[in-house]
Coordinates of N, CA and C in Angstrom, one line a residue:
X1317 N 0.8 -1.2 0.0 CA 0.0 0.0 0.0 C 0.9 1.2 0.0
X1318 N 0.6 2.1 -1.1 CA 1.3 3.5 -1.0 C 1.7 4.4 0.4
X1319 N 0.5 4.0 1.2 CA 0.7 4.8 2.6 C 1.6 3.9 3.3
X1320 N 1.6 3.1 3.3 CA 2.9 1.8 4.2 C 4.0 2.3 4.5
X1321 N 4.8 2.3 5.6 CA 5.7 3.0 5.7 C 6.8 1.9 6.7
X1322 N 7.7 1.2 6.1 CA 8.2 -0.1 6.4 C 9.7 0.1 6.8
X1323 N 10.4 0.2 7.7 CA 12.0 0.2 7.8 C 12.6 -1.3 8.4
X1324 N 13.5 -1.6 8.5 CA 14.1 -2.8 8.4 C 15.6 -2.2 9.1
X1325 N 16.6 -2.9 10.1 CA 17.8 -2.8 10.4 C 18.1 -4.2 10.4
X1326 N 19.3 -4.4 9.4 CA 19.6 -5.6 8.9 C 20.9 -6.4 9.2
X1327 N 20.6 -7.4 9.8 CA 22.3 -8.5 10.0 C 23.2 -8.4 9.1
X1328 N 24.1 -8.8 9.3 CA 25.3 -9.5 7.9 C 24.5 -10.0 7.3
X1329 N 23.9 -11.5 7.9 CA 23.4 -12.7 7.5 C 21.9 -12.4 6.5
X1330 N 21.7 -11.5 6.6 CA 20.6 -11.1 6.1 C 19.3 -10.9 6.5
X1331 N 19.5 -11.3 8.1 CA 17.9 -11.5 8.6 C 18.0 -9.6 9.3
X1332 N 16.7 -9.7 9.9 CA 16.7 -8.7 10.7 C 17.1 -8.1 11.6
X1333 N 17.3 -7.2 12.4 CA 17.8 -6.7 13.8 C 16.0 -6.3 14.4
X1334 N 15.6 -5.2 14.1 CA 14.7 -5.2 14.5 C 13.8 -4.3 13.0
X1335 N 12.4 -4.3 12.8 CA 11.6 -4.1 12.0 C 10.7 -2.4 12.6
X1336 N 10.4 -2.1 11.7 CA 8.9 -0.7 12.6 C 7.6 -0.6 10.7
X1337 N 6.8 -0.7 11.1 CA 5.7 -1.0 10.2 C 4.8 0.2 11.0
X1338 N 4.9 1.5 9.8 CA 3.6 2.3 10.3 C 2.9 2.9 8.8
X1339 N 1.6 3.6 8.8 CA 0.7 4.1 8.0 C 0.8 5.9 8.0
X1340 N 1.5 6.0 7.0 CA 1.3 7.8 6.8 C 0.3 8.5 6.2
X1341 N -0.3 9.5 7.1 CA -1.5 10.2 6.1 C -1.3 11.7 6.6
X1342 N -1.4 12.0 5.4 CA -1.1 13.7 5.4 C 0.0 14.0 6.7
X1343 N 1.0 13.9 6.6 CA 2.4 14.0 7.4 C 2.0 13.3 8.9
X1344 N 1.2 12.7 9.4 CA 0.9 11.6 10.7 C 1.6 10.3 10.2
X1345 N 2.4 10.0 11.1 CA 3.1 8.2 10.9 C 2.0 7.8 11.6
X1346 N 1.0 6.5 12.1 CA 1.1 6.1 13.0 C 1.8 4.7 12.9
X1347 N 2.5 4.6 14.3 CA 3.4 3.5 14.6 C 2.3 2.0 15.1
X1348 N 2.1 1.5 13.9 CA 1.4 0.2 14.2 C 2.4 -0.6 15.1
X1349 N 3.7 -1.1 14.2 CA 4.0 -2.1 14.9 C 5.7 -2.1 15.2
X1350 N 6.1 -2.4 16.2 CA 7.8 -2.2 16.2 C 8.5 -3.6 16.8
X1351 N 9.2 -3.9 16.7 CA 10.0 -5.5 17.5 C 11.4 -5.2 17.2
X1352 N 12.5 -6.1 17.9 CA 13.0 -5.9 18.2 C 13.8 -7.5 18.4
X1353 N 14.6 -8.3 17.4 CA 15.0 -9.7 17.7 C 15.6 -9.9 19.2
X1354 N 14.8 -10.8 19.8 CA 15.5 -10.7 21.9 C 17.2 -10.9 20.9
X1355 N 17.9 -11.1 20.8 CA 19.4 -11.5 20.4 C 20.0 -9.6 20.6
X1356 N 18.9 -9.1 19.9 CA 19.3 -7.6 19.5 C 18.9 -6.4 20.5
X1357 N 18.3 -6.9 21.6 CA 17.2 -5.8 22.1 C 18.3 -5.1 23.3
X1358 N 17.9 -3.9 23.2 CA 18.5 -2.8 24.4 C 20.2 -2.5 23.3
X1359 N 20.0 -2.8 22.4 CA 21.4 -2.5 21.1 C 21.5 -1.0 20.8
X1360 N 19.5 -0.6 20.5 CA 20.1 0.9 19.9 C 19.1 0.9 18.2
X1361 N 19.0 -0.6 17.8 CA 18.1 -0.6 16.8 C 17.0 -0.1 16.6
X1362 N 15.9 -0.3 17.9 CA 14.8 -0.2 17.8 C 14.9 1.6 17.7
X1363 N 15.7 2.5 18.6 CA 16.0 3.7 18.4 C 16.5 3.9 16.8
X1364 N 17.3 3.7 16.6 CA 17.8 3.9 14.8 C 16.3 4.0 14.1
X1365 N 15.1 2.6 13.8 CA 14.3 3.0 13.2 C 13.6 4.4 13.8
X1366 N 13.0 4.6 14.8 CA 12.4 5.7 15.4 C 12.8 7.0 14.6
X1367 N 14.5 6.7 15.0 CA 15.3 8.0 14.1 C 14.9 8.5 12.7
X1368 N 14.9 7.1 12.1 CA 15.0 7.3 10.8 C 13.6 8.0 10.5
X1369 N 12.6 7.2 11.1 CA 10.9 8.3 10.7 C 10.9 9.6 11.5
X1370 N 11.9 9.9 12.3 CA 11.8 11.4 12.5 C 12.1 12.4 11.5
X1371 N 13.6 11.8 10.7 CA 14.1 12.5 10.3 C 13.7 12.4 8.3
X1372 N 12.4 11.6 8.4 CA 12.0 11.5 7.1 C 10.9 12.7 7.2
X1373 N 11.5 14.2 6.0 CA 10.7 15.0 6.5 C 9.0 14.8 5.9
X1374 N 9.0 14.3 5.6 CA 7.7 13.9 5.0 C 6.1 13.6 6.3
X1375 N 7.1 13.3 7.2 CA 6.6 13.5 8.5 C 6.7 14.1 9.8
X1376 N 5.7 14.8 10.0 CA 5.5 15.5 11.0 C 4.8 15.6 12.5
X1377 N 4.4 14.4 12.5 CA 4.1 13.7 13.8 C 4.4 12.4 13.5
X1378 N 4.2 11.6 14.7 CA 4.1 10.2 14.7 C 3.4 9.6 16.0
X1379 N 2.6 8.5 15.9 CA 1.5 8.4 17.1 C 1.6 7.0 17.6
X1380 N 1.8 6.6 18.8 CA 1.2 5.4 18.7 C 0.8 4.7 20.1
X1381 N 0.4 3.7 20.5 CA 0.1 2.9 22.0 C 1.3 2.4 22.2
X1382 N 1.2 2.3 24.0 CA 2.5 1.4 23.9 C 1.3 0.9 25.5
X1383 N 1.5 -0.1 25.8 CA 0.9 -1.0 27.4 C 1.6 -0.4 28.3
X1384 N 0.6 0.0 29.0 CA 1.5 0.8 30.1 C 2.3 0.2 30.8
X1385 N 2.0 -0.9 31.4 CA 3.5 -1.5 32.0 C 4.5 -2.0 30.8
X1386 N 4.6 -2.1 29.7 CA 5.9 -2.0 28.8 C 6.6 -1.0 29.0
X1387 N 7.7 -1.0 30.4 CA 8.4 0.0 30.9 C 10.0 0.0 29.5
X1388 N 10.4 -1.4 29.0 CA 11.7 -0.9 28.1 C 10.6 -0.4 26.7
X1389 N 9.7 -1.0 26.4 CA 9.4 0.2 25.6 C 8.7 1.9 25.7
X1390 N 8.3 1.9 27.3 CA 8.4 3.9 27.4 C 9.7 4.4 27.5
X1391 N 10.8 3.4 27.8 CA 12.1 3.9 28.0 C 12.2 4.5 26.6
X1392 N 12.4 3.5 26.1 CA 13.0 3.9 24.3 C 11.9 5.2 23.8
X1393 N 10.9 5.6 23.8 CA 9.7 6.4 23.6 C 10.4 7.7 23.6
X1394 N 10.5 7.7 25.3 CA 11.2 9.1 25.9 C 12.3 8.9 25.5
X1395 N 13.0 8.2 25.4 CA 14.8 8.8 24.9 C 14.4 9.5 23.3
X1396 N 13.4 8.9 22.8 CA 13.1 9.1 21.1 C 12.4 10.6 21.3
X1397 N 11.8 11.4 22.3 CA 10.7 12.4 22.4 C 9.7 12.4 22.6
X1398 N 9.1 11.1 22.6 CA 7.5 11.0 23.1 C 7.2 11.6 24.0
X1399 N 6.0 11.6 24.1 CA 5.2 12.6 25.3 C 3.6 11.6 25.6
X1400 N 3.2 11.8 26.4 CA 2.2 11.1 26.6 C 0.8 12.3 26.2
X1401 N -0.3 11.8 25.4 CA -1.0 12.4 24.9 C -2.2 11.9 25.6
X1402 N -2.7 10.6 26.2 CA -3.9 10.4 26.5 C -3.9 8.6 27.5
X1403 N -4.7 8.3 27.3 CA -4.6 7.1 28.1 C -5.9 6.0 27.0
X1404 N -5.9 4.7 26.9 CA -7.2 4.2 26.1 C -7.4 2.8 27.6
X1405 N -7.9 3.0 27.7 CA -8.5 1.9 28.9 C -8.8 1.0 28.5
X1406 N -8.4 0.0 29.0 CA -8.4 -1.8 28.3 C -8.6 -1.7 26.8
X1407 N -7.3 -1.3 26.6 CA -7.2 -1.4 25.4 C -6.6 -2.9 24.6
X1408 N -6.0 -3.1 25.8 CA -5.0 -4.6 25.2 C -6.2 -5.4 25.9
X1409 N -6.5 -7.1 24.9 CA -7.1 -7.6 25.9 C -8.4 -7.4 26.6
X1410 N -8.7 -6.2 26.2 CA -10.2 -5.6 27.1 C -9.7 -6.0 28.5
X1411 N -7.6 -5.5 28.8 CA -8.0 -6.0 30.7 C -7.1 -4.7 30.6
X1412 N -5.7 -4.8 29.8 CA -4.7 -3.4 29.8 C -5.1 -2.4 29.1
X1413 N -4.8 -1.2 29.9 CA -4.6 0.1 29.6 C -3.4 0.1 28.7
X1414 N -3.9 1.3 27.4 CA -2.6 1.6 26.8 C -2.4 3.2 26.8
X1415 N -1.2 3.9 26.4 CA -0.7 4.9 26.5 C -0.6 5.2 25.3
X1416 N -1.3 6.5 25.1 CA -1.2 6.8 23.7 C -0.4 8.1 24.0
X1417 N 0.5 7.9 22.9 CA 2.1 9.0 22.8 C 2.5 9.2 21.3
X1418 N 2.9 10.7 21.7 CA 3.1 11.2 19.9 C 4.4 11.9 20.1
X1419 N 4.9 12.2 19.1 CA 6.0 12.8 18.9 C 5.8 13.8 17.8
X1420 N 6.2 15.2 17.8 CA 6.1 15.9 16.9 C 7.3 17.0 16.5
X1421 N 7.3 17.2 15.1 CA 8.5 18.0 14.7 C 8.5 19.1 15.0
X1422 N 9.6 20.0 15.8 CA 9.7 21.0 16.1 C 9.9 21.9 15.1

């Protein structure tokens, strides 16, 4: 899909480090989905993609949920700029709350 907005940080071997899959519309990323291979995590990858959609000026915010107790992913959020925008109540599961956070170009 044209709107798809896909990055990839890649091994020697060819597989992945970590992946980030989001949807752009009129300069909004939202951040569907991000991972992180356990082999790779706390490296700096999952930050690199982040980077790279900041610095794609084509975008000018970026949005997304994170579970509120996913404390290494609000870490990486805030080192990236996030801010917390709102709260969605059982959002995961219909039992967890998620944290909706955006980041915006200055």
């Amino acid at each position: 899909h044209e709107n798809t907005c896909c990055l990839g940080v890649p091994c020697e071997n060819g597989s992945l480090k970590a992946f980030a899959l989001g949807l752009l519309n009129d300069g909004t990323l939202d951040l569907i989905y991000i991972a992180t291979s356990p082999r790779e995590r706390q490296k700096g990858s999952a930050l690199q993609l982040l980077c790279a959609y900041q610095n794609d000026l084509r975008i000018g915010r970026i949005s997304l949920e994170v579970a509120e107790g996913n404390l290494p992913a609000m870490a990486l959020y805030k080192a990236a700029g996030f801010v917390k925008k709102g709260v969605r109540r059982k959002y995961y599961e219909n039992r967890y709350d998620a944290l909706r956070l955006e980041w915006h170009r200055s």
